[in-house]
Short mmCIF file of C-alpha atoms in Angstrom, two decimals:
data_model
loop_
_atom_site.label_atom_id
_atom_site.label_comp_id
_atom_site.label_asym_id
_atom_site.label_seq_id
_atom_site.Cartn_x
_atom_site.Cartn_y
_atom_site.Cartn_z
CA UNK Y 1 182.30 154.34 66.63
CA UNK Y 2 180.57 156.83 68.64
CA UNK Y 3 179.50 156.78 72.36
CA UNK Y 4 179.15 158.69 75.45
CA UNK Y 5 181.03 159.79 78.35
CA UNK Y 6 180.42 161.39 81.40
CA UNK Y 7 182.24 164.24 82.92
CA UNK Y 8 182.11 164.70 86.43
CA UNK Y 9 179.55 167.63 86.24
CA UNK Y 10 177.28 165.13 84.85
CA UNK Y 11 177.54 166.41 81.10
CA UNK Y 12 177.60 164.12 78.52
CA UNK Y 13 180.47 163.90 76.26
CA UNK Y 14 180.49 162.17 73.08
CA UNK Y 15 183.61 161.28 71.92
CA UNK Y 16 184.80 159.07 68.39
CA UNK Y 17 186.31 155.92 68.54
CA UNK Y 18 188.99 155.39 65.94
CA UNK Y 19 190.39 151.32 65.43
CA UNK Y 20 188.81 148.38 65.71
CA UNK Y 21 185.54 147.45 67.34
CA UNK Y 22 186.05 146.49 71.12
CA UNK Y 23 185.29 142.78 72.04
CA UNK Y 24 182.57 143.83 74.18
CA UNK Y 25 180.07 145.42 72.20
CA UNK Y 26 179.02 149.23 73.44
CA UNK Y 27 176.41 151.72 73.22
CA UNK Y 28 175.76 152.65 70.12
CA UNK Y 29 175.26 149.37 69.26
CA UNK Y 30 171.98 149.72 71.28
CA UNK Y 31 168.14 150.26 69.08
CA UNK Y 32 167.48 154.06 69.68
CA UNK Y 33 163.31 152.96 69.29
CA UNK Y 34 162.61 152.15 72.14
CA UNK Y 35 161.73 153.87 75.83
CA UNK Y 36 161.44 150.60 78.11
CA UNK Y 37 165.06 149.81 79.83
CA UNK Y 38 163.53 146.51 80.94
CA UNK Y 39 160.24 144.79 79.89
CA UNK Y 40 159.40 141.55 82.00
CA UNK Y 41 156.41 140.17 81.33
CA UNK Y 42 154.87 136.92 83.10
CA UNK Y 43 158.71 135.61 84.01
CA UNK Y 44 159.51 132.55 86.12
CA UNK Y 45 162.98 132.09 86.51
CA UNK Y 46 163.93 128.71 88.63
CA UNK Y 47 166.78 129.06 91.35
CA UNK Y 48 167.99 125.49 93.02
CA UNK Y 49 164.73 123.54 91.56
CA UNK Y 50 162.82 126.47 93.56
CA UNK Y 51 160.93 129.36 91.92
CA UNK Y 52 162.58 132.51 92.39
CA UNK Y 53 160.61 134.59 90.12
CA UNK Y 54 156.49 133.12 89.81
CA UNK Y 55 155.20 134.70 86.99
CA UNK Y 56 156.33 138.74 87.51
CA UNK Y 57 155.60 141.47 84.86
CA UNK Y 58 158.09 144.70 85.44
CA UNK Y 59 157.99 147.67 83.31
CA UNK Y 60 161.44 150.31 83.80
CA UNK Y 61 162.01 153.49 81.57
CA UNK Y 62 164.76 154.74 80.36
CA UNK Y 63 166.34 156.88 82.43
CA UNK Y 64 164.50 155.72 86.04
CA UNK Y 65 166.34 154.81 88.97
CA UNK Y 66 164.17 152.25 90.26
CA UNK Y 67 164.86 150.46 93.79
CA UNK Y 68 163.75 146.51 93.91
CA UNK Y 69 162.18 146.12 97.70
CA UNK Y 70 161.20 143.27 99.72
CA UNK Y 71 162.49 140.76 102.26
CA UNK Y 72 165.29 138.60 101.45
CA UNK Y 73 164.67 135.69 99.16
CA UNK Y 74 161.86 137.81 97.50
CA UNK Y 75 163.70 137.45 93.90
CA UNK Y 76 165.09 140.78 94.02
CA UNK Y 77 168.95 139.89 92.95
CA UNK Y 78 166.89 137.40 90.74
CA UNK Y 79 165.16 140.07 88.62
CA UNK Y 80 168.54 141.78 87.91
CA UNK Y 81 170.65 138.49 87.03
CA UNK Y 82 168.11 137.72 84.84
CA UNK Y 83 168.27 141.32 83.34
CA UNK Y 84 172.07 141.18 82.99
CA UNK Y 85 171.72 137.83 81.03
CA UNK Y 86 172.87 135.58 83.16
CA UNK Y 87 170.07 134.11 84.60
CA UNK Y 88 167.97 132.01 82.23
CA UNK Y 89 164.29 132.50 82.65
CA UNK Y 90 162.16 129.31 82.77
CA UNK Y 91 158.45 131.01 80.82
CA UNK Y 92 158.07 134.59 80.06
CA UNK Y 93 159.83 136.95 78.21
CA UNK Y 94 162.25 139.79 78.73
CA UNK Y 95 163.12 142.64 76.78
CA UNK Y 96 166.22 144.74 78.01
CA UNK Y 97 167.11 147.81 76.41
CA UNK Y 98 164.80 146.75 73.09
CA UNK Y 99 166.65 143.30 72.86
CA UNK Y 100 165.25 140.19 73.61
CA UNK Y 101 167.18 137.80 76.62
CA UNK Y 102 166.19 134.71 74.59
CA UNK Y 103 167.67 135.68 70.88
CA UNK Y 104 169.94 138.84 71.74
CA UNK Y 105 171.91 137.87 74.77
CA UNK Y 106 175.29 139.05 73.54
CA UNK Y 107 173.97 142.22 72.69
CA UNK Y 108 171.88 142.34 76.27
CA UNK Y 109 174.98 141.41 78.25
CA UNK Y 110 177.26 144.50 76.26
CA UNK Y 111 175.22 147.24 77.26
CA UNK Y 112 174.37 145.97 80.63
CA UNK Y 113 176.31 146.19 83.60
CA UNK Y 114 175.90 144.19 86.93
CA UNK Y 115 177.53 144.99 90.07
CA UNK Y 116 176.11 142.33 92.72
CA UNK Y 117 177.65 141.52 96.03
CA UNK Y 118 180.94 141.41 94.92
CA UNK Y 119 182.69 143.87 92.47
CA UNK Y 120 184.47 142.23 90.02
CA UNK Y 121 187.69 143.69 90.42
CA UNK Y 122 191.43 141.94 90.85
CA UNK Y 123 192.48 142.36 93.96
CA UNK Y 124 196.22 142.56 93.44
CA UNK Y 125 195.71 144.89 90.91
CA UNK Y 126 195.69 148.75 91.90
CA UNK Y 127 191.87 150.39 90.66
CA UNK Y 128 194.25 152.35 87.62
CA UNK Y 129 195.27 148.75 86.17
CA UNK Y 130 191.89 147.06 86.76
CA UNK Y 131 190.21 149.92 84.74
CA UNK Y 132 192.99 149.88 81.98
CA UNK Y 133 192.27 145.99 81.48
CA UNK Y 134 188.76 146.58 81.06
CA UNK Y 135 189.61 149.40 78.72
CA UNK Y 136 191.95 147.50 76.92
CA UNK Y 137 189.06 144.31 76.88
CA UNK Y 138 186.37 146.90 75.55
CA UNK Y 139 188.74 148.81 73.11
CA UNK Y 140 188.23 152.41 75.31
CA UNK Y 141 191.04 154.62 74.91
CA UNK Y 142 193.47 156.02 77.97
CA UNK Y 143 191.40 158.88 78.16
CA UNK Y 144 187.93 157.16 78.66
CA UNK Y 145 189.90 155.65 81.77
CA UNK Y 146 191.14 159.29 82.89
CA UNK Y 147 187.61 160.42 82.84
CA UNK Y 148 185.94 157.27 84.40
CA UNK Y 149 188.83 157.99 87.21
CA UNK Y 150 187.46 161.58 87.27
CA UNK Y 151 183.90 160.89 87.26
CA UNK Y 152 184.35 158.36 90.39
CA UNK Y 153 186.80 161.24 92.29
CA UNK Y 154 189.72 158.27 92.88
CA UNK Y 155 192.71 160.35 93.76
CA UNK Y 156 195.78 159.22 93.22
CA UNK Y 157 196.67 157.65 96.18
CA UNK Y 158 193.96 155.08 95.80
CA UNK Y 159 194.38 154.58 92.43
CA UNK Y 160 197.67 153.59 92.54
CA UNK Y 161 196.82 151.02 95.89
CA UNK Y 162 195.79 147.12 95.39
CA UNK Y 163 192.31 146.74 95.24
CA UNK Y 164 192.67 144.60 98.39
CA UNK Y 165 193.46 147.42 100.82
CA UNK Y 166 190.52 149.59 99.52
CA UNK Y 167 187.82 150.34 101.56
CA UNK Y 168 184.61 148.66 100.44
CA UNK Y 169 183.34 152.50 99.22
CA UNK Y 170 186.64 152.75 97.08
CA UNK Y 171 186.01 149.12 95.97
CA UNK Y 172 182.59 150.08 95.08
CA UNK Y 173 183.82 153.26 93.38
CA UNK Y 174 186.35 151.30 90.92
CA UNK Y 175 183.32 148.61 90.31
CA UNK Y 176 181.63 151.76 89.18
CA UNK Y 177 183.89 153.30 87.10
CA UNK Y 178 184.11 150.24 85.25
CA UNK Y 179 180.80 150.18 84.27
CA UNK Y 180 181.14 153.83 82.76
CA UNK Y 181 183.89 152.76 81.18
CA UNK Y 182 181.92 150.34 79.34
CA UNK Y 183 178.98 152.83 78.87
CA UNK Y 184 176.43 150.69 80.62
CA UNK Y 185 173.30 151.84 79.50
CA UNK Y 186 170.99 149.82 82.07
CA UNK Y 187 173.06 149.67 85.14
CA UNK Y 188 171.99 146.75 87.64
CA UNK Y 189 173.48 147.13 91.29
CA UNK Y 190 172.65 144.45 94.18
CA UNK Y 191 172.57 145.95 97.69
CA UNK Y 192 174.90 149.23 96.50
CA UNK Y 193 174.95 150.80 99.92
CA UNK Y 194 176.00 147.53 101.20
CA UNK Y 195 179.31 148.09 103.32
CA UNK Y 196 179.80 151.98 103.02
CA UNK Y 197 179.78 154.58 105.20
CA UNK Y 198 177.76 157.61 105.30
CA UNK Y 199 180.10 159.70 103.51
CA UNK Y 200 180.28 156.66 101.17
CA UNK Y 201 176.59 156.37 101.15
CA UNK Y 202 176.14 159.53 100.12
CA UNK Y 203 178.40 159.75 97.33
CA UNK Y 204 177.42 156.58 95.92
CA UNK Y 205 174.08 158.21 95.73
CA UNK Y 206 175.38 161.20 93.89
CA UNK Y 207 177.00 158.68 91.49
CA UNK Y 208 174.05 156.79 90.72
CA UNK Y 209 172.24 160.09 90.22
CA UNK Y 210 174.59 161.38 87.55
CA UNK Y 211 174.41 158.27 85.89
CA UNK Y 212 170.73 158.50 85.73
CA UNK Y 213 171.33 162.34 84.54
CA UNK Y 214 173.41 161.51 82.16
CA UNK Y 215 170.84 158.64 80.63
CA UNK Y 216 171.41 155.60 81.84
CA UNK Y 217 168.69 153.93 83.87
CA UNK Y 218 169.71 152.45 87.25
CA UNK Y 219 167.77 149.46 89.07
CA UNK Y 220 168.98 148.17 92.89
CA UNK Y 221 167.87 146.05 94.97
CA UNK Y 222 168.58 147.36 98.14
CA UNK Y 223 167.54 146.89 101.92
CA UNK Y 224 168.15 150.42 102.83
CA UNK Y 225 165.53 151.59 102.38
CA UNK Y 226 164.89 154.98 103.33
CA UNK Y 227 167.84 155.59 101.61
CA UNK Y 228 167.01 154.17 98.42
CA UNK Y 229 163.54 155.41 98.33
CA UNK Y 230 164.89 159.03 98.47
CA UNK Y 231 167.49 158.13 95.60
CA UNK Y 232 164.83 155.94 93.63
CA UNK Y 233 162.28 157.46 90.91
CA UNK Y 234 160.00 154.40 91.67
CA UNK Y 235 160.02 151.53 93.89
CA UNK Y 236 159.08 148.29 93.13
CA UNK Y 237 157.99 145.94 96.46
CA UNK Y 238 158.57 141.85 95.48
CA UNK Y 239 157.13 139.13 97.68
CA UNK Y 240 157.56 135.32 97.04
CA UNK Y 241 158.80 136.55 93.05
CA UNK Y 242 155.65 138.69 92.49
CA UNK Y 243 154.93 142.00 92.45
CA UNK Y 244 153.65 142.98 95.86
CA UNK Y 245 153.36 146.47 95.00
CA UNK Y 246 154.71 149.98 93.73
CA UNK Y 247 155.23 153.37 94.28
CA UNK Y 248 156.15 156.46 92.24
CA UNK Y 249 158.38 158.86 93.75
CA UNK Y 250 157.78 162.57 93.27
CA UNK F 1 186.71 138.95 65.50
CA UNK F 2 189.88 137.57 65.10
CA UNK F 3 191.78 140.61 66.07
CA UNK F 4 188.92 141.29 68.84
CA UNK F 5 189.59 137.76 70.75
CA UNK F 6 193.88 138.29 70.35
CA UNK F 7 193.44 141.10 71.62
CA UNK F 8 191.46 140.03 74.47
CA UNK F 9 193.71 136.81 75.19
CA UNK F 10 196.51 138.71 75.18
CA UNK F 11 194.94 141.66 78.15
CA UNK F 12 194.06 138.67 80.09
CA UNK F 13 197.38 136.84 80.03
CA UNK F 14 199.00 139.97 80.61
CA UNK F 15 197.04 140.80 83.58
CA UNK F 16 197.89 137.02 85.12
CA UNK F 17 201.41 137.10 84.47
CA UNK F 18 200.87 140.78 86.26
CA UNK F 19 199.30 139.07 89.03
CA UNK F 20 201.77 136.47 89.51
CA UNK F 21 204.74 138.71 89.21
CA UNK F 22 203.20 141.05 91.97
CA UNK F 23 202.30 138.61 94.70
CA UNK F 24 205.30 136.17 93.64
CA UNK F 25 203.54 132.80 94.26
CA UNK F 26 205.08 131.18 91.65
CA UNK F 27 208.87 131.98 92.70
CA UNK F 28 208.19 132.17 96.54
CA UNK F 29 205.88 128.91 96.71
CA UNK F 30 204.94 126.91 93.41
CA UNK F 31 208.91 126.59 92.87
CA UNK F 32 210.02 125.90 95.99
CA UNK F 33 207.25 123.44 96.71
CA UNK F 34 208.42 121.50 93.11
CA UNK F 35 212.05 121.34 94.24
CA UNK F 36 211.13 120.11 97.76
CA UNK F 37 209.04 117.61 95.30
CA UNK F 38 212.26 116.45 93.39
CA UNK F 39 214.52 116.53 96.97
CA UNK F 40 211.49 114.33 98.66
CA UNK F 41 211.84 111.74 95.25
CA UNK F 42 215.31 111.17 95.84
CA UNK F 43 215.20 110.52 99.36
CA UNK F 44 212.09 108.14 99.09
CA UNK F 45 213.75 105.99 96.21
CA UNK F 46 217.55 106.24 97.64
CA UNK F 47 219.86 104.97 94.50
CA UNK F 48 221.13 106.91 91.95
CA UNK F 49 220.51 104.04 89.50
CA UNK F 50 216.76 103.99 90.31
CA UNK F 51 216.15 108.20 90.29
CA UNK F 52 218.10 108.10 86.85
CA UNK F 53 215.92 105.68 85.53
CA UNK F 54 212.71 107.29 86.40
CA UNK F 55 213.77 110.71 86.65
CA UNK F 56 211.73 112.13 83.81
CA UNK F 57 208.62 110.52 85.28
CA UNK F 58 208.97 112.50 88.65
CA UNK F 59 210.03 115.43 86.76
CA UNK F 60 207.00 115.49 84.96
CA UNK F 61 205.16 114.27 87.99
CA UNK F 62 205.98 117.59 89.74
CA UNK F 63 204.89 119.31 86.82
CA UNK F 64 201.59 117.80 86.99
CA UNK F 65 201.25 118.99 91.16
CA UNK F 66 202.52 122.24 90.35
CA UNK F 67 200.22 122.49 87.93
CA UNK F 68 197.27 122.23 90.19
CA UNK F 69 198.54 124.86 92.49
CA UNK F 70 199.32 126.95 89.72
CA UNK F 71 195.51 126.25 88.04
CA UNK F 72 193.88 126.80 90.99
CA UNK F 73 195.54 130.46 91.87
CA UNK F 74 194.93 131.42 88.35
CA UNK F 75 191.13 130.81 88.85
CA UNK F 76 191.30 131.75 92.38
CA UNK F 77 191.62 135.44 91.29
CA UNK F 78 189.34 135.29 89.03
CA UNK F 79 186.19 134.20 91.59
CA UNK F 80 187.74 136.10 94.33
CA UNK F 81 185.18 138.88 93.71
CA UNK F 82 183.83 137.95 91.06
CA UNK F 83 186.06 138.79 87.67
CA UNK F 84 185.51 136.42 85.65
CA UNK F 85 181.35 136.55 86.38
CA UNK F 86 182.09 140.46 85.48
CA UNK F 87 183.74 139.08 81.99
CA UNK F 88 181.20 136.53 81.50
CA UNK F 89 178.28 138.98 82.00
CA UNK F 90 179.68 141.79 80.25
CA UNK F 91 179.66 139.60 77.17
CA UNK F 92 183.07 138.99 76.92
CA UNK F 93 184.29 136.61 74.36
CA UNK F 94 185.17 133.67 76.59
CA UNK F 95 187.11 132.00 74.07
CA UNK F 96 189.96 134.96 73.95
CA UNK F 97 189.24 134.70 78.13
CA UNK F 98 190.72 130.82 77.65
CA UNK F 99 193.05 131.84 75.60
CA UNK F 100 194.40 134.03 77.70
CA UNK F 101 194.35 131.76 80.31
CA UNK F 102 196.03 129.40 78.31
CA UNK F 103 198.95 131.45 77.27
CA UNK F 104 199.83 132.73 81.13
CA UNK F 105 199.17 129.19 82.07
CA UNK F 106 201.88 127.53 79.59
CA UNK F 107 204.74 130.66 80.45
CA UNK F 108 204.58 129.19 84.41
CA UNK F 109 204.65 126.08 83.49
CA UNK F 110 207.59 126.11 81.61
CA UNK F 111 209.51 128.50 84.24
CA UNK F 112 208.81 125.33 86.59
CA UNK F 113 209.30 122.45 84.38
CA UNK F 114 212.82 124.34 83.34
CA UNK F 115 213.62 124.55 86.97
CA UNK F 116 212.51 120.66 87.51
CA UNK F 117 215.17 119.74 84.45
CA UNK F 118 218.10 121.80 85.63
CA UNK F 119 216.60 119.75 89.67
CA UNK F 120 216.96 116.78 88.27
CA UNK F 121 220.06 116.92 86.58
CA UNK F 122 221.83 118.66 89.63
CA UNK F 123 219.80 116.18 92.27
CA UNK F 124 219.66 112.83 90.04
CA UNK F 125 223.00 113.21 87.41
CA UNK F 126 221.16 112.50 84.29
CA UNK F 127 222.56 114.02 81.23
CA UNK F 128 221.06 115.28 78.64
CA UNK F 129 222.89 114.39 75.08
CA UNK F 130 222.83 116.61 72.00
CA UNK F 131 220.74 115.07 70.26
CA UNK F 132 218.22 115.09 72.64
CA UNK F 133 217.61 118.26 73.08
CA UNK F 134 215.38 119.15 70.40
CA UNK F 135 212.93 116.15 71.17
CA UNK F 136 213.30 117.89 75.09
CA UNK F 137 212.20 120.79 74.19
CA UNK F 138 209.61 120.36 71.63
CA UNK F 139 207.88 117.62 73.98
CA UNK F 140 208.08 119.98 76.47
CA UNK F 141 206.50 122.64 74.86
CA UNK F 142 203.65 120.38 73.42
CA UNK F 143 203.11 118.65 76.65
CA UNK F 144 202.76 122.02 78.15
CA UNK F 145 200.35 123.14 75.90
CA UNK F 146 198.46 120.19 76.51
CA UNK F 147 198.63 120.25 80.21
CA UNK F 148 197.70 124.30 80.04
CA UNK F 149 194.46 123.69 77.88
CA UNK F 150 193.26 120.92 80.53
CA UNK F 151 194.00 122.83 83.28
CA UNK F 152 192.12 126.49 81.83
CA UNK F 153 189.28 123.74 80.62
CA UNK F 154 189.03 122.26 84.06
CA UNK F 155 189.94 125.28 86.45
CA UNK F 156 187.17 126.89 84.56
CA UNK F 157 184.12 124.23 85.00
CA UNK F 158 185.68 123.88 88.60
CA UNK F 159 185.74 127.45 89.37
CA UNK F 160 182.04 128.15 90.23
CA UNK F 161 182.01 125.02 92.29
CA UNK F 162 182.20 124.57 95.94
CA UNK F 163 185.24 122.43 96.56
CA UNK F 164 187.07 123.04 93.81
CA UNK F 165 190.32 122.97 95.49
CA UNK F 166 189.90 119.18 96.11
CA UNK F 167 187.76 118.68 93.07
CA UNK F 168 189.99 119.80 90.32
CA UNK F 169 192.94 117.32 90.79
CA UNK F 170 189.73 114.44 90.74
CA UNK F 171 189.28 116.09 87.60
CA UNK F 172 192.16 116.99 85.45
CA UNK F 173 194.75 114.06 86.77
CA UNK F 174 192.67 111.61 84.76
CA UNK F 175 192.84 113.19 81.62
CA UNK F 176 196.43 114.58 82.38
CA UNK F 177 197.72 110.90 82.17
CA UNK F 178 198.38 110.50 78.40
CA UNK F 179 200.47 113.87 78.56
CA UNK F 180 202.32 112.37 81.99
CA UNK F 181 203.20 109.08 79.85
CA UNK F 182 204.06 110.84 76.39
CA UNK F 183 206.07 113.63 77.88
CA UNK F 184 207.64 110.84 80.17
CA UNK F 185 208.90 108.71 77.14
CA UNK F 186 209.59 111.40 75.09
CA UNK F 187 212.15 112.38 77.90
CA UNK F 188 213.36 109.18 78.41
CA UNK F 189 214.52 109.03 74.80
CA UNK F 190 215.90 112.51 74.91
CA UNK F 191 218.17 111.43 77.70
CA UNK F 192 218.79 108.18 76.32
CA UNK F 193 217.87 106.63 79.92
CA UNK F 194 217.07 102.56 79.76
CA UNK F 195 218.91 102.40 76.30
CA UNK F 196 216.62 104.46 74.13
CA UNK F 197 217.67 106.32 71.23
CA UNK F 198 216.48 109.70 70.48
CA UNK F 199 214.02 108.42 67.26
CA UNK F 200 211.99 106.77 69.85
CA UNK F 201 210.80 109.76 70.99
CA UNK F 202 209.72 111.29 68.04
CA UNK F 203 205.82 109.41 67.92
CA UNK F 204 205.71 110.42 71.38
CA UNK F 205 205.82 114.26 70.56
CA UNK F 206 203.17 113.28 67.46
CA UNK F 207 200.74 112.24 70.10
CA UNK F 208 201.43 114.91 72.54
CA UNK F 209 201.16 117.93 69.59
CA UNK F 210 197.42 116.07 68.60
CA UNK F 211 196.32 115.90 72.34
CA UNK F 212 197.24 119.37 72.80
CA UNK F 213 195.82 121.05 69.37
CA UNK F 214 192.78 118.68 70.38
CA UNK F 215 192.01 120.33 73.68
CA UNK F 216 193.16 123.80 72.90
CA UNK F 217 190.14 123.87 70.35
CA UNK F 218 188.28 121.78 72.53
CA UNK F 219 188.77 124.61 75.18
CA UNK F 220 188.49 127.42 72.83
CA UNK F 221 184.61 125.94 71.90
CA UNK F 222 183.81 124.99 75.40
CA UNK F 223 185.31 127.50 77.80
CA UNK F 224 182.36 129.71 77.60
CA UNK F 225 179.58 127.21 78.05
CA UNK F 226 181.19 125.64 80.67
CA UNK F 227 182.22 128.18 82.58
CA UNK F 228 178.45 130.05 81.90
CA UNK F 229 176.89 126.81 83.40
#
């Protein structure tokens, strides 16, 4: 089974899997015809009997770091739940990384990675055994989880420290790692910057630009957003779950 | 597939029993709080004739508290930021996640529910006769199983709930109760209490084995969807 990896110079390294397939499903399993990351077209999702999304068409290429704008309860954290899968959509239809949400969820929800207000992580378990469960749940070998370590520069000290007396930026870091662990091709992060520092700020925004290097395509909904705009390729403004307008970057 | 979701059940019930081991709520809490239980029992009923006569009942009565606390924690990391969402939305195979679940879920219990026997035969003075110990321990185990599969079912639905904590006992005590009154006769005829023999157990264990193969595929088929809902 083949896939990529990053190195921490942003190269990408492909490495061979020998044994079984993982439980998660990973990149290669992804349609190589394709050059949308996300396709939403006419999409109303429905949050609490209210309508998050009203009928929004979004269009991200592969490879874009694209920042989701607007005021809070726009639908931004709604267009990425319902790009990672777990959000159904109510009319419309979605297309994420060439598979459709409605008949290739499994497939949508492999390759996709989600970090939203909270990281995922067990708290009583140090970032080094976090990341070995997921590698052991994904069938990634000790060295993907050396590398991922590498790539998100967490030293040995906090590596070896319970998740719950991390900083949010080392929190944020592990959450991180875990998606290049998996080899998220389409990675979908809610408020990133959310919590960090400048220093943590800035390397998140280092991160997210070697992942974008390396060819995965990054969407966030974010409220920084001076910040974000100079990290973002493209930003997309929502009002009221529409489209309330966009600019390109560069 | 097969291989895919062992191996998966088996990285998550590692990582609990990890947990638990680390931050020693089961040994440091969950344990004492079930021998405080069985201490509480025998000065509430006062006679050594009555706590022998019921003693499996509020053995296996503790076992069903414990249970919640012990439920409850094991979902409680899970939501605490946001694991099991993580799982869910990377496309995890929830089934292996229940499994998993299961499997940590049934080695606590039976750490307590050993501790409860060894309770109530220091705190009560029932004995235990030879032939009684298989039916003991194979009721045990299938009771266990049962309770473990109701509780990973129910922690589950309950765990992306607000109130959960008071919500889950409204839940799984209901459906607990045939396991509470097979494992209770079961014991009862293992330690011979009220003139039982040991063959009178034996149709208890039958039920308890088909409640808990029932609702460990019951929870193998519904864990996901109920837990993705």
């Amino acid at each position: 089974m083949r896939g990529y990896l990053w190195s921490s110079n942003a190269n990408v390294v492909r490495v061979e899997d020998g044994g079984e397939s993982p439980s998660v499903c990973r990149v290669n399993d992804v349609p190589t015809a394709h050059r949308n990351a996300v396709v939403m077209t006419d999409v109303v999702a429905m949050t609490g009997g209210f309508p998050a999304l009203a009928g929004i068409d979004i269009q991200v290429a592969e490879g874009e770091i694209v920042l989701l704008a607007g005021p809070n309860g726009a639908g931004k954290t709604t267009v990425l739940r319902v790009c990672a899968g777990i959000q159904p959509i109510a009319r419309g239809s979605v297309s994420v990384l060439g598979f459709d949400l409605r008949t290739d969820l499994a497939h949508i929800r492999s390759n996709v990675g989600f970090v939203g207000h909270r990281n995922g992580l067990y708290e009583d378990l140090t970032p080094a055994e976090n990341l070995d469960f997921w590698a052991k749940v994904i069938g990634a070998s000790p060295d993907e989880v050396d590398a991922a370590i590498d790539v998100m520069a967490l030293n040995a000290r906090v590596r070896d420290t319970p998740v719950s007396r991390l900083s949010a930026g080392q929190r944020r870091r592990v959450a991180l790692a875990v998606l290049v662990i998996r080899r998220a091709r389409l990675w979908l992060l809610d408020e990133p910057h959310a919590g960090l520092d400048a220093s943590g700020r800035d390397e998140l925004d280092g991160i997210l630009r070697r992942a974008a290097a390396s060819g995965a395509t990054v969407v966030l909904a974010s409220h920084e957003l001076e910040r974000a705009t100079a990290l973002a390729t493209r930003r997309i403004t929502i009002s009221g779950g529409v489209i309330d307008g966009g600019d390109r970057n560069g | 597939m097969a291989n895919q979701r062992r191996r998966l059940a088996l990285s998550v019930a590692r990582k609990d029993l990890r947990i638990e081991r680390r931050s020693h709520v089961l040994t440091a809490q969950i344990l004492p709080f079930t021998l405080v239980t069985m201490v509480l029992f025998a000065f509430a009923l006062d006679a050594t004739s009555v706590l022998q006569r019921v003693a499996p009942g509020l053995v296996w009565l503790a076992v069903l508290f414990s249970m919640m606390i012990v439920v409850q924690r094991a979902f409680a990391v899970e939501t605490a930021d946001g694991a099991l969402d993580a799982l869910r939305s990377a496309g995890a195979d929830m089934s292996g996640v229940f499994f998993g679940k299961f499997i940590a879920l049934v080695v606590q219990l039976i750490i307590v529910e050993g501790a409860l026997w060894i309770a109530a035969v220091l705190l009560y003075g029932i004995e235990l006769r030879l032939g009684g110990i298989v039916l003991l321990v194979t009721s045990s185990i299938s009771a266990t199983c049962g309770l473990a599969a109701i509780g990973t079912i129910y922690g589950g639905l309950a765990s992306g709930i607000q109130g959960r904590e008071s919500l889950l006992p409204l839940l799984v005590l209901p459906v607990a109760s045939p396991v509470l009154i097979g494992a209770t006769r079961s014991a009862e005829a293992a330690f011979g209490i009220g003139g039982t023999v040991a063959s009178e157990g034996w149709p208890w264990l039958g039920l308890l084995t088909v409640f808990a193969v029932a609702f460990v595929v019951v929870g193998s088929f519904a864990f996901g969807p109920l837990v993705d809902d």
